[in-house]
Amino acid sequence: LEAEFGLCKDICVPIQTTLTLPVPAAPVADKPPAPIAAALRQVPRPAAERNASDPAIVRTTATLDGTSPKLVVEARFPAGDKGADLFVEAPESIYIPLPKAPAKTADGLRFEIPLSASTAKDLRGKPITLTLVSAAGSIWSRWQLP
């Protein structure tokens, strides 16, 4: 890598440098190094590929009409709900607020997301992505709203 840049305070001094990184000719290992493999285990998996300790979506409901539109996601956390959270992404730059603090249920946790009337209208018929995380694992799933 050859780089040219200026180091400036009162005046700029031009600097040139060459950086090299030797790349061994040996074949690449079949598995990533341990730190990379550990980091990859923390990346949310598609719900269809979830591990036994990963959270699972139990039920999703959307109330998009009326005076209190909301999304509700009920989730089970087989390995415990330490660090449990829900993140919701919508298409087309539609803003979805953070869920209220989750409530305990018989199966796990219930996340409720209050919506404005305009957001509820914008979400109608759109797919959203739900990402459940916990200390024991993470999953994501797409949900098509009515």
Short mmCIF file of N, CA, C and O in Angstrom, two decimals:
data_model
loop_
_atom_site.label_atom_id
_atom_site.label_comp_id
_atom_site.label_asym_id
_atom_site.label_seq_id
_atom_site.Cartn_x
_atom_site.Cartn_y
_atom_site.Cartn_z
N LEU A 1 0.86 -1.16 0.00
CA LEU A 1 0.00 0.00 0.00
C LEU A 1 0.90 1.22 0.00
O LEU A 1 1.80 1.33 0.84
N GLU A 2 0.70 2.08 -0.94
CA GLU A 2 1.42 3.34 -0.97
C GLU A 2 0.43 4.44 -0.63
O GLU A 2 -0.66 4.49 -1.20
N ALA A 3 0.78 5.29 0.33
CA ALA A 3 -0.12 6.34 0.77
C ALA A 3 0.59 7.68 0.78
O ALA A 3 1.77 7.77 1.14
N GLU A 4 -0.15 8.70 0.40
CA GLU A 4 0.32 10.09 0.49
C GLU A 4 -0.74 10.85 1.27
O GLU A 4 -1.92 10.77 0.98
N PHE A 5 -0.29 11.60 2.27
CA PHE A 5 -1.24 12.38 3.07
C PHE A 5 -0.51 13.58 3.65
O PHE A 5 0.71 13.70 3.55
N GLY A 6 -1.29 14.48 4.24
CA GLY A 6 -0.69 15.66 4.87
C GLY A 6 -0.86 15.61 6.36
O GLY A 6 -1.91 15.22 6.88
N LEU A 7 0.19 15.97 7.08
CA LEU A 7 0.16 16.09 8.53
C LEU A 7 0.13 17.58 8.81
O LEU A 7 1.06 18.31 8.46
N CYS A 8 -0.97 18.06 9.42
CA CYS A 8 -1.19 19.50 9.51
C CYS A 8 -1.38 19.97 10.94
O CYS A 8 -1.97 19.27 11.76
N LYS A 9 -0.85 21.17 11.21
CA LYS A 9 -1.17 21.93 12.42
C LYS A 9 -1.22 23.37 11.96
O LYS A 9 -2.27 23.86 11.57
N ASP A 10 -0.07 24.07 11.96
CA ASP A 10 -0.02 25.43 11.42
C ASP A 10 0.19 25.39 9.91
O ASP A 10 -0.35 26.21 9.18
N ILE A 11 1.00 24.44 9.47
CA ILE A 11 1.21 24.20 8.05
C ILE A 11 1.10 22.71 7.80
O ILE A 11 1.18 21.91 8.74
N CYS A 12 0.89 22.34 6.56
CA CYS A 12 0.78 20.91 6.23
C CYS A 12 2.11 20.40 5.68
O CYS A 12 2.73 21.04 4.84
N VAL A 13 2.52 19.27 6.20
CA VAL A 13 3.74 18.63 5.75
C VAL A 13 3.33 17.37 4.98
O VAL A 13 2.67 16.50 5.56
N PRO A 14 3.68 17.28 3.69
CA PRO A 14 3.30 16.09 2.95
C PRO A 14 4.14 14.89 3.39
O PRO A 14 5.33 15.00 3.66
N ILE A 15 3.46 13.75 3.48
CA ILE A 15 4.14 12.51 3.89
C ILE A 15 3.78 11.42 2.89
O ILE A 15 2.65 11.33 2.44
N GLN A 16 4.78 10.62 2.57
CA GLN A 16 4.58 9.45 1.72
C GLN A 16 5.06 8.24 2.50
O GLN A 16 6.06 8.31 3.21
N THR A 17 4.34 7.15 2.36
CA THR A 17 4.76 5.92 3.03
C THR A 17 4.33 4.71 2.21
O THR A 17 3.41 4.78 1.42
N THR A 18 5.04 3.63 2.43
CA THR A 18 4.70 2.36 1.80
C THR A 18 4.58 1.33 2.91
O THR A 18 5.47 1.19 3.75
N LEU A 19 3.44 0.63 2.93
CA LEU A 19 3.19 -0.42 3.92
C LEU A 19 3.10 -1.74 3.18
O LEU A 19 2.51 -1.83 2.10
N THR A 20 3.66 -2.78 3.78
CA THR A 20 3.59 -4.10 3.16
C THR A 20 3.08 -5.11 4.18
O THR A 20 3.29 -4.96 5.39
N LEU A 21 2.42 -6.12 3.67
CA LEU A 21 1.93 -7.22 4.49
C LEU A 21 2.23 -8.50 3.74
O LEU A 21 1.66 -8.77 2.69
N PRO A 22 3.15 -9.30 4.26
CA PRO A 22 3.45 -10.56 3.57
C PRO A 22 2.26 -11.53 3.69
O PRO A 22 1.69 -11.68 4.76
N VAL A 23 1.88 -12.12 2.59
CA VAL A 23 0.80 -13.09 2.57
C VAL A 23 1.42 -14.45 2.26
O VAL A 23 2.02 -14.62 1.20
N PRO A 24 1.30 -15.39 3.18
CA PRO A 24 1.93 -16.70 2.95
C PRO A 24 1.27 -17.42 1.78
O PRO A 24 0.09 -17.27 1.52
N ALA A 25 2.06 -18.22 1.10
CA ALA A 25 1.56 -18.99 -0.03
C ALA A 25 0.88 -20.28 0.41
O ALA A 25 0.30 -20.98 -0.42
N ALA A 26 0.91 -20.58 1.70
CA ALA A 26 0.30 -21.81 2.20
C ALA A 26 -1.21 -21.77 2.00
O ALA A 26 -1.81 -20.70 1.99
N PRO A 27 -1.85 -22.92 1.88
CA PRO A 27 -3.30 -22.94 1.70
C PRO A 27 -4.02 -22.40 2.95
O PRO A 27 -3.52 -22.51 4.06
N VAL A 28 -5.16 -21.83 2.73
CA VAL A 28 -5.97 -21.27 3.81
C VAL A 28 -6.63 -22.42 4.57
O VAL A 28 -7.10 -23.39 3.96
N ALA A 29 -6.69 -22.30 5.89
CA ALA A 29 -7.32 -23.33 6.71
C ALA A 29 -8.81 -23.43 6.40
O ALA A 29 -9.44 -22.46 6.00
N ASP A 30 -9.37 -24.63 6.59
CA ASP A 30 -10.79 -24.84 6.34
C ASP A 30 -11.67 -24.10 7.35
O ASP A 30 -12.79 -23.74 7.05
N LYS A 31 -11.16 -23.91 8.55
CA LYS A 31 -11.94 -23.26 9.60
C LYS A 31 -11.31 -21.91 9.93
O LYS A 31 -10.10 -21.76 9.88
N PRO A 32 -12.15 -20.93 10.32
CA PRO A 32 -11.58 -19.65 10.74
C PRO A 32 -10.87 -19.80 12.08
O PRO A 32 -11.17 -20.72 12.85
N PRO A 33 -9.92 -18.91 12.38
CA PRO A 33 -9.24 -18.96 13.68
C PRO A 33 -10.27 -18.84 14.81
O PRO A 33 -11.36 -18.30 14.63
N ALA A 34 -9.92 -19.34 15.98
CA ALA A 34 -10.83 -19.39 17.13
C ALA A 34 -11.51 -18.05 17.45
O ALA A 34 -12.72 -18.03 17.67
N PRO A 35 -10.79 -16.91 17.49
CA PRO A 35 -11.49 -15.66 17.82
C PRO A 35 -12.55 -15.28 16.77
O PRO A 35 -13.61 -14.78 17.12
N ILE A 36 -12.27 -15.56 15.51
CA ILE A 36 -13.25 -15.25 14.47
C ILE A 36 -14.44 -16.20 14.58
O ILE A 36 -15.59 -15.78 14.47
N ALA A 37 -14.18 -17.46 14.81
CA ALA A 37 -15.26 -18.44 14.96
C ALA A 37 -16.15 -18.06 16.15
O ALA A 37 -17.38 -18.15 16.06
N ALA A 38 -15.55 -17.62 17.26
CA ALA A 38 -16.33 -17.21 18.43
C ALA A 38 -17.19 -15.99 18.11
O ALA A 38 -18.36 -15.92 18.51
N ALA A 39 -16.66 -15.04 17.36
CA ALA A 39 -17.43 -13.86 16.98
C ALA A 39 -18.58 -14.24 16.05
O ALA A 39 -19.70 -13.73 16.18
N LEU A 40 -18.34 -15.15 15.13
CA LEU A 40 -19.39 -15.57 14.20
C LEU A 40 -20.54 -16.28 14.92
O LEU A 40 -21.69 -16.19 14.49
N ARG A 41 -20.25 -16.95 16.04
CA ARG A 41 -21.31 -17.61 16.81
C ARG A 41 -22.24 -16.58 17.45
O ARG A 41 -23.36 -16.91 17.83
N GLN A 42 -21.79 -15.34 17.61
CA GLN A 42 -22.61 -14.30 18.21
C GLN A 42 -23.51 -13.59 17.20
O GLN A 42 -24.40 -12.85 17.57
N VAL A 43 -23.27 -13.81 15.92
CA VAL A 43 -24.07 -13.17 14.87
C VAL A 43 -25.44 -13.84 14.84
O VAL A 43 -25.54 -15.08 14.85
N PRO A 44 -26.53 -13.06 14.81
CA PRO A 44 -27.86 -13.69 14.76
C PRO A 44 -28.02 -14.61 13.55
O PRO A 44 -27.60 -14.28 12.44
N ARG A 45 -28.62 -15.78 13.81
CA ARG A 45 -28.87 -16.76 12.76
C ARG A 45 -30.31 -16.62 12.27
O ARG A 45 -31.18 -16.19 13.02
N PRO A 46 -30.58 -17.05 11.04
CA PRO A 46 -31.99 -17.12 10.61
C PRO A 46 -32.75 -18.04 11.57
O PRO A 46 -32.19 -19.04 12.05
N ALA A 47 -33.99 -17.74 11.85
CA ALA A 47 -34.78 -18.54 12.79
C ALA A 47 -34.83 -20.01 12.38
O ALA A 47 -34.86 -20.90 13.24
N ALA A 48 -34.80 -20.28 11.10
CA ALA A 48 -34.84 -21.67 10.61
C ALA A 48 -33.57 -22.44 10.97
O ALA A 48 -33.56 -23.67 10.94
N GLU A 49 -32.50 -21.73 11.34
CA GLU A 49 -31.22 -22.38 11.69
C GLU A 49 -30.88 -22.23 13.17
O GLU A 49 -29.74 -22.40 13.56
N ARG A 50 -31.86 -21.93 13.99
CA ARG A 50 -31.59 -21.65 15.40
C ARG A 50 -31.06 -22.87 16.12
O ARG A 50 -31.41 -24.00 15.81
N ASN A 51 -30.20 -22.60 17.11
CA ASN A 51 -29.69 -23.65 18.01
C ASN A 51 -30.68 -23.81 19.16
O ASN A 51 -31.52 -22.93 19.40
N ALA A 52 -30.55 -24.88 19.90
CA ALA A 52 -31.47 -25.16 21.01
C ALA A 52 -31.46 -24.06 22.06
O ALA A 52 -32.48 -23.80 22.70
N SER A 53 -30.34 -23.38 22.26
CA SER A 53 -30.26 -22.33 23.29
C SER A 53 -30.68 -20.96 22.78
O SER A 53 -30.83 -20.03 23.56
N ASP A 54 -30.88 -20.81 21.47
CA ASP A 54 -31.28 -19.52 20.90
C ASP A 54 -32.72 -19.20 21.26
O ASP A 54 -33.55 -20.10 21.44
N PRO A 55 -33.05 -17.91 21.33
CA PRO A 55 -34.45 -17.55 21.55
C PRO A 55 -35.31 -17.98 20.37
O PRO A 55 -34.81 -18.24 19.28
N ALA A 56 -36.61 -18.07 20.60
CA ALA A 56 -37.56 -18.45 19.55
C ALA A 56 -38.79 -17.56 19.63
O ALA A 56 -39.24 -17.22 20.73
N ILE A 57 -39.30 -17.19 18.49
CA ILE A 57 -40.54 -16.41 18.45
C ILE A 57 -41.70 -17.37 18.66
O ILE A 57 -41.82 -18.38 17.96
N VAL A 58 -42.54 -17.06 19.63
CA VAL A 58 -43.70 -17.90 19.95
C VAL A 58 -44.93 -17.39 19.20
O VAL A 58 -45.68 -18.15 18.62
N ARG A 59 -45.12 -16.05 19.22
CA ARG A 59 -46.31 -15.48 18.60
C ARG A 59 -46.03 -14.03 18.24
O ARG A 59 -45.34 -13.32 18.97
N THR A 60 -46.59 -13.60 17.11
CA THR A 60 -46.50 -12.20 16.71
C THR A 60 -47.91 -11.71 16.38
O THR A 60 -48.69 -12.44 15.75
N THR A 61 -48.23 -10.52 16.82
CA THR A 61 -49.53 -9.93 16.48
C THR A 61 -49.33 -8.46 16.15
O THR A 61 -48.44 -7.80 16.68
N ALA A 62 -50.18 -7.99 15.26
CA ALA A 62 -50.15 -6.58 14.87
C ALA A 62 -51.55 -6.01 14.98
O ALA A 62 -52.50 -6.58 14.43
N THR A 63 -51.67 -4.91 15.68
CA THR A 63 -52.91 -4.16 15.74
C THR A 63 -52.61 -2.84 15.05
O THR A 63 -51.94 -1.98 15.62
N LEU A 64 -53.04 -2.72 13.80
CA LEU A 64 -52.70 -1.53 13.01
C LEU A 64 -53.86 -0.55 12.90
O LEU A 64 -53.70 0.52 12.33
N ASP A 65 -55.02 -0.90 13.43
CA ASP A 65 -56.19 -0.01 13.42
C ASP A 65 -56.49 0.44 14.84
O ASP A 65 -55.95 -0.09 15.80
N GLY A 66 -57.38 1.42 14.96
CA GLY A 66 -57.83 1.85 16.27
C GLY A 66 -56.97 2.94 16.87
O GLY A 66 -56.10 3.51 16.22
N THR A 67 -57.20 3.19 18.14
CA THR A 67 -56.53 4.30 18.82
C THR A 67 -55.18 3.92 19.41
O THR A 67 -54.42 4.80 19.80
N SER A 68 -54.88 2.63 19.52
CA SER A 68 -53.61 2.18 20.11
C SER A 68 -52.93 1.15 19.22
O SER A 68 -52.80 -0.02 19.61
N PRO A 69 -52.45 1.55 18.03
CA PRO A 69 -51.78 0.57 17.18
C PRO A 69 -50.49 0.08 17.85
O PRO A 69 -49.82 0.84 18.56
N LYS A 70 -50.19 -1.20 17.61
CA LYS A 70 -48.99 -1.76 18.25
C LYS A 70 -48.60 -3.06 17.57
O LYS A 70 -49.39 -3.70 16.87
N LEU A 71 -47.35 -3.45 17.79
CA LEU A 71 -46.83 -4.76 17.42
C LEU A 71 -46.54 -5.48 18.73
O LEU A 71 -46.04 -4.87 19.68
N VAL A 72 -46.81 -6.77 18.77
CA VAL A 72 -46.51 -7.57 19.96
C VAL A 72 -45.76 -8.82 19.51
O VAL A 72 -46.17 -9.50 18.57
N VAL A 73 -44.63 -9.08 20.17
CA VAL A 73 -43.84 -10.26 19.89
C VAL A 73 -43.63 -11.01 21.21
O VAL A 73 -43.13 -10.43 22.17
N GLU A 74 -44.06 -12.27 21.22
CA GLU A 74 -43.84 -13.12 22.38
C GLU A 74 -42.72 -14.08 22.03
O GLU A 74 -42.71 -14.65 20.93
N ALA A 75 -41.77 -14.23 22.94
CA ALA A 75 -40.58 -15.04 22.66
C ALA A 75 -40.23 -15.93 23.83
O ALA A 75 -40.48 -15.59 24.99
N ARG A 76 -39.65 -17.07 23.48
CA ARG A 76 -39.17 -18.03 24.49
C ARG A 76 -37.64 -17.98 24.49
O ARG A 76 -37.01 -17.88 23.44
N PHE A 77 -37.05 -18.04 25.66
CA PHE A 77 -35.60 -18.00 25.83
C PHE A 77 -35.18 -19.26 26.58
O PHE A 77 -35.08 -19.26 27.81
N PRO A 78 -34.93 -20.37 25.87
CA PRO A 78 -34.66 -21.66 26.51
C PRO A 78 -33.48 -21.66 27.47
O PRO A 78 -33.47 -22.40 28.45
N ALA A 79 -32.47 -20.84 27.20
CA ALA A 79 -31.29 -20.82 28.05
C ALA A 79 -31.32 -19.64 29.03
O ALA A 79 -30.30 -19.26 29.58
N GLY A 80 -32.49 -19.05 29.23
CA GLY A 80 -32.62 -17.91 30.13
C GLY A 80 -32.67 -16.61 29.36
O GLY A 80 -32.18 -16.52 28.24
N ASP A 81 -33.30 -15.60 29.98
CA ASP A 81 -33.50 -14.34 29.27
C ASP A 81 -32.48 -13.25 29.63
O ASP A 81 -32.72 -12.06 29.41
N LYS A 82 -31.32 -13.65 30.14
CA LYS A 82 -30.27 -12.67 30.43
C LYS A 82 -29.88 -11.96 29.12
O LYS A 82 -29.61 -12.60 28.12
N GLY A 83 -29.88 -10.64 29.13
CA GLY A 83 -29.52 -9.85 27.96
C GLY A 83 -30.57 -9.86 26.86
O GLY A 83 -30.30 -9.47 25.74
N ALA A 84 -31.79 -10.32 27.19
CA ALA A 84 -32.85 -10.43 26.18
C ALA A 84 -33.26 -9.07 25.64
O ALA A 84 -33.43 -8.11 26.40
N ASP A 85 -33.41 -9.00 24.33
CA ASP A 85 -33.87 -7.77 23.69
C ASP A 85 -34.44 -8.11 22.32
O ASP A 85 -34.17 -9.17 21.76
N LEU A 86 -35.23 -7.18 21.80
CA LEU A 86 -35.83 -7.31 20.49
C LEU A 86 -35.51 -6.06 19.69
O LEU A 86 -35.66 -4.95 20.19
N PHE A 87 -35.09 -6.25 18.44
CA PHE A 87 -34.85 -5.15 17.52
C PHE A 87 -35.73 -5.38 16.30
O PHE A 87 -35.82 -6.50 15.79
N VAL A 88 -36.41 -4.32 15.86
CA VAL A 88 -37.33 -4.43 14.74
C VAL A 88 -36.89 -3.47 13.65
O VAL A 88 -36.67 -2.28 13.90
N GLU A 89 -36.74 -4.01 12.43
CA GLU A 89 -36.36 -3.19 11.28
C GLU A 89 -37.49 -3.21 10.27
O GLU A 89 -38.04 -4.27 9.98
N ALA A 90 -37.77 -2.04 9.72
CA ALA A 90 -38.80 -1.92 8.69
C ALA A 90 -38.17 -1.41 7.40
O ALA A 90 -37.12 -0.77 7.43
N PRO A 91 -38.80 -1.70 6.27
CA PRO A 91 -38.26 -1.21 5.00
C PRO A 91 -38.59 0.26 4.79
O PRO A 91 -39.35 0.86 5.56
N GLU A 92 -38.02 0.81 3.73
CA GLU A 92 -38.36 2.15 3.26
C GLU A 92 -38.16 3.24 4.32
O GLU A 92 -38.91 4.20 4.39
N SER A 93 -37.18 3.05 5.18
CA SER A 93 -36.86 4.04 6.21
C SER A 93 -38.02 4.34 7.16
O SER A 93 -38.11 5.43 7.72
N ILE A 94 -38.91 3.38 7.33
CA ILE A 94 -40.01 3.56 8.29
C ILE A 94 -39.43 3.37 9.68
O ILE A 94 -38.76 2.39 9.97
N TYR A 95 -39.68 4.35 10.55
CA TYR A 95 -39.14 4.30 11.91
C TYR A 95 -40.07 3.49 12.81
O TYR A 95 -41.27 3.79 12.91
N ILE A 96 -39.52 2.48 13.46
CA ILE A 96 -40.26 1.72 14.47
C ILE A 96 -39.58 1.96 15.80
O ILE A 96 -38.38 1.73 15.95
N PRO A 97 -40.32 2.46 16.79
CA PRO A 97 -39.70 2.74 18.09
C PRO A 97 -39.25 1.47 18.80
O PRO A 97 -39.62 0.35 18.43
N LEU A 98 -38.45 1.67 19.82
CA LEU A 98 -37.99 0.54 20.65
C LEU A 98 -39.16 -0.04 21.42
O LEU A 98 -40.11 0.67 21.77
N PRO A 99 -39.12 -1.33 21.71
CA PRO A 99 -40.19 -1.94 22.50
C PRO A 99 -40.16 -1.42 23.94
O PRO A 99 -39.13 -0.99 24.45
N LYS A 100 -41.34 -1.48 24.57
CA LYS A 100 -41.41 -1.21 26.01
C LYS A 100 -40.61 -2.30 26.72
O LYS A 100 -40.29 -3.34 26.14
N ALA A 101 -40.32 -2.09 27.99
CA ALA A 101 -39.64 -3.14 28.78
C ALA A 101 -40.46 -4.42 28.68
O ALA A 101 -41.68 -4.38 28.83
N PRO A 102 -39.82 -5.55 28.39
CA PRO A 102 -40.59 -6.78 28.20
C PRO A 102 -41.27 -7.24 29.48
O PRO A 102 -40.78 -7.04 30.58
N ALA A 103 -42.45 -7.86 29.29
CA ALA A 103 -43.20 -8.43 30.40
C ALA A 103 -43.00 -9.95 30.41
O ALA A 103 -42.90 -10.56 29.35
N LYS A 104 -42.92 -10.52 31.59
CA LYS A 104 -42.79 -11.98 31.73
C LYS A 104 -44.11 -12.64 31.32
O LYS A 104 -45.18 -12.13 31.62
N THR A 105 -44.00 -13.78 30.64
CA THR A 105 -45.16 -14.59 30.29
C THR A 105 -44.87 -16.03 30.73
O THR A 105 -43.76 -16.33 31.18
N ALA A 106 -45.84 -16.90 30.56
CA ALA A 106 -45.63 -18.32 30.92
C ALA A 106 -44.54 -18.94 30.05
O ALA A 106 -43.79 -19.79 30.50
N ASP A 107 -44.43 -18.48 28.78
CA ASP A 107 -43.45 -19.05 27.85
C ASP A 107 -42.13 -18.29 27.80
O ASP A 107 -41.16 -18.79 27.25
N GLY A 108 -42.08 -17.07 28.29
CA GLY A 108 -40.86 -16.28 28.17
C GLY A 108 -41.09 -14.81 28.40
O GLY A 108 -41.43 -14.39 29.49
N LEU A 109 -40.96 -14.01 27.31
CA LEU A 109 -41.13 -12.57 27.42
C LEU A 109 -42.07 -12.06 26.33
O LEU A 109 -42.14 -12.61 25.23
N ARG A 110 -42.77 -10.98 26.66
CA ARG A 110 -43.68 -10.33 25.71
C ARG A 110 -43.17 -8.91 25.48
O ARG A 110 -43.07 -8.12 26.40
N PHE A 111 -42.84 -8.62 24.21
CA PHE A 111 -42.38 -7.29 23.82
C PHE A 111 -43.53 -6.57 23.12
O PHE A 111 -44.14 -7.12 22.20
N GLU A 112 -43.81 -5.36 23.56
CA GLU A 112 -44.87 -4.55 22.95
C GLU A 112 -44.26 -3.27 22.40
O GLU A 112 -43.49 -2.59 23.09
N ILE A 113 -44.63 -2.96 21.16
CA ILE A 113 -44.11 -1.77 20.50
C ILE A 113 -45.29 -0.88 20.11
O ILE A 113 -46.03 -1.19 19.17
N PRO A 114 -45.50 0.22 20.85
CA PRO A 114 -46.57 1.13 20.48
C PRO A 114 -46.21 1.87 19.19
O PRO A 114 -45.05 2.25 18.99
N LEU A 115 -47.20 2.07 18.33
CA LEU A 115 -46.97 2.74 17.05
C LEU A 115 -47.85 3.98 16.94
O LEU A 115 -48.95 4.02 17.49
N SER A 116 -47.38 4.94 16.18
CA SER A 116 -48.24 6.07 15.85
C SER A 116 -49.19 5.61 14.75
O SER A 116 -48.94 4.62 14.06
N ALA A 117 -50.28 6.34 14.56
CA ALA A 117 -51.25 5.98 13.52
C ALA A 117 -50.60 6.03 12.14
O ALA A 117 -50.85 5.17 11.29
N SER A 118 -49.73 7.01 11.92
CA SER A 118 -49.09 7.12 10.59
C SER A 118 -48.11 5.98 10.36
O SER A 118 -48.02 5.44 9.25
N THR A 119 -47.36 5.57 11.40
CA THR A 119 -46.44 4.44 11.25
C THR A 119 -47.22 3.16 10.99
O THR A 119 -46.85 2.37 10.13
N ALA A 120 -48.32 2.95 11.70
CA ALA A 120 -49.15 1.76 11.50
C ALA A 120 -49.65 1.72 10.06
O ALA A 120 -49.63 0.66 9.42
N LYS A 121 -50.07 2.85 9.54
CA LYS A 121 -50.55 2.92 8.15
C LYS A 121 -49.42 2.59 7.18
O LYS A 121 -49.60 1.83 6.23
N ASP A 122 -48.23 3.15 7.43
CA ASP A 122 -47.07 2.91 6.55
C ASP A 122 -46.62 1.45 6.56
O ASP A 122 -46.09 0.95 5.57
N LEU A 123 -46.81 0.76 7.68
CA LEU A 123 -46.37 -0.63 7.82
C LEU A 123 -47.31 -1.64 7.19
O LEU A 123 -46.91 -2.78 6.93
N ARG A 124 -48.53 -1.24 6.93
CA ARG A 124 -49.54 -2.17 6.42
C ARG A 124 -49.03 -2.92 5.18
O ARG A 124 -48.59 -2.32 4.22
N GLY A 125 -49.03 -4.26 5.26
CA GLY A 125 -48.62 -5.10 4.14
C GLY A 125 -47.12 -5.20 3.90
O GLY A 125 -46.68 -5.82 2.95
N LYS A 126 -46.32 -4.61 4.78
CA LYS A 126 -44.86 -4.60 4.60
C LYS A 126 -44.21 -5.73 5.40
O LYS A 126 -44.70 -6.15 6.44
N PRO A 127 -43.04 -6.20 4.94
CA PRO A 127 -42.29 -7.17 5.73
C PRO A 127 -41.40 -6.42 6.73
O PRO A 127 -40.88 -5.35 6.43
N ILE A 128 -41.28 -6.97 7.92
CA ILE A 128 -40.35 -6.41 8.90
C ILE A 128 -39.41 -7.52 9.35
O ILE A 128 -39.73 -8.70 9.22
N THR A 129 -38.26 -7.14 9.86
CA THR A 129 -37.28 -8.10 10.37
C THR A 129 -37.25 -7.99 11.89
O THR A 129 -37.08 -6.90 12.43
N LEU A 130 -37.42 -9.12 12.56
CA LEU A 130 -37.37 -9.21 14.01
C LEU A 130 -36.06 -9.89 14.39
O LEU A 130 -35.78 -10.98 13.90
N THR A 131 -35.27 -9.25 15.24
CA THR A 131 -34.03 -9.85 15.73
C THR A 131 -34.13 -9.98 17.24
O THR A 131 -34.26 -8.98 17.95
N LEU A 132 -34.12 -11.22 17.72
CA LEU A 132 -34.13 -11.51 19.15
C LEU A 132 -32.72 -11.83 19.59
O LEU A 132 -32.04 -12.64 18.95
N VAL A 133 -32.27 -11.20 20.66
CA VAL A 133 -30.93 -11.46 21.18
C VAL A 133 -31.01 -11.82 22.65
O VAL A 133 -31.94 -11.44 23.35
N SER A 134 -30.00 -12.56 23.09
CA SER A 134 -29.84 -12.89 24.50
C SER A 134 -28.39 -13.28 24.71
O SER A 134 -27.64 -13.44 23.74
N ALA A 135 -28.01 -13.45 25.94
CA ALA A 135 -26.63 -13.87 26.23
C ALA A 135 -26.35 -15.25 25.67
O ALA A 135 -25.20 -15.59 25.37
N ALA A 136 -27.40 -16.07 25.48
CA ALA A 136 -27.21 -17.45 25.02
C ALA A 136 -27.28 -17.61 23.51
O ALA A 136 -26.95 -18.66 22.98
N GLY A 137 -27.71 -16.58 22.79
CA GLY A 137 -27.81 -16.70 21.34
C GLY A 137 -28.74 -15.67 20.75
O GLY A 137 -29.43 -14.95 21.47
N SER A 138 -28.77 -15.61 19.42
CA SER A 138 -29.58 -14.62 18.72
C SER A 138 -30.12 -15.20 17.42
O SER A 138 -29.45 -15.99 16.76
N ILE A 139 -31.34 -14.77 17.06
CA ILE A 139 -31.94 -15.19 15.80
C ILE A 139 -32.62 -13.99 15.13
O ILE A 139 -32.91 -13.00 15.79
N TRP A 140 -32.87 -14.12 13.85
CA TRP A 140 -33.67 -13.12 13.16
C TRP A 140 -34.72 -13.85 12.31
O TRP A 140 -34.55 -14.99 11.93
N SER A 141 -35.82 -13.14 12.06
CA SER A 141 -36.90 -13.69 11.28
C SER A 141 -37.64 -12.55 10.57
O SER A 141 -37.68 -11.44 11.09
N ARG A 142 -38.18 -12.84 9.41
CA ARG A 142 -38.99 -11.85 8.72
C ARG A 142 -40.46 -12.14 8.98
O ARG A 142 -40.88 -13.30 9.05
N TRP A 143 -41.25 -11.07 9.08
CA TRP A 143 -42.68 -11.20 9.34
C TRP A 143 -43.40 -10.26 8.40
O TRP A 143 -43.10 -9.06 8.36
N GLN A 144 -44.35 -10.80 7.65
CA GLN A 144 -45.15 -10.00 6.75
C GLN A 144 -46.36 -9.47 7.50
O GLN A 144 -47.16 -10.24 8.02
N LEU A 145 -46.48 -8.16 7.58
CA LEU A 145 -47.61 -7.57 8.31
C LEU A 145 -48.87 -7.63 7.46
O LEU A 145 -48.79 -7.58 6.23
N PRO A 146 -50.02 -7.73 8.10
CA PRO A 146 -51.30 -7.79 7.35
C PRO A 146 -51.57 -6.45 6.66
O PRO A 146 -51.07 -5.44 7.02
#
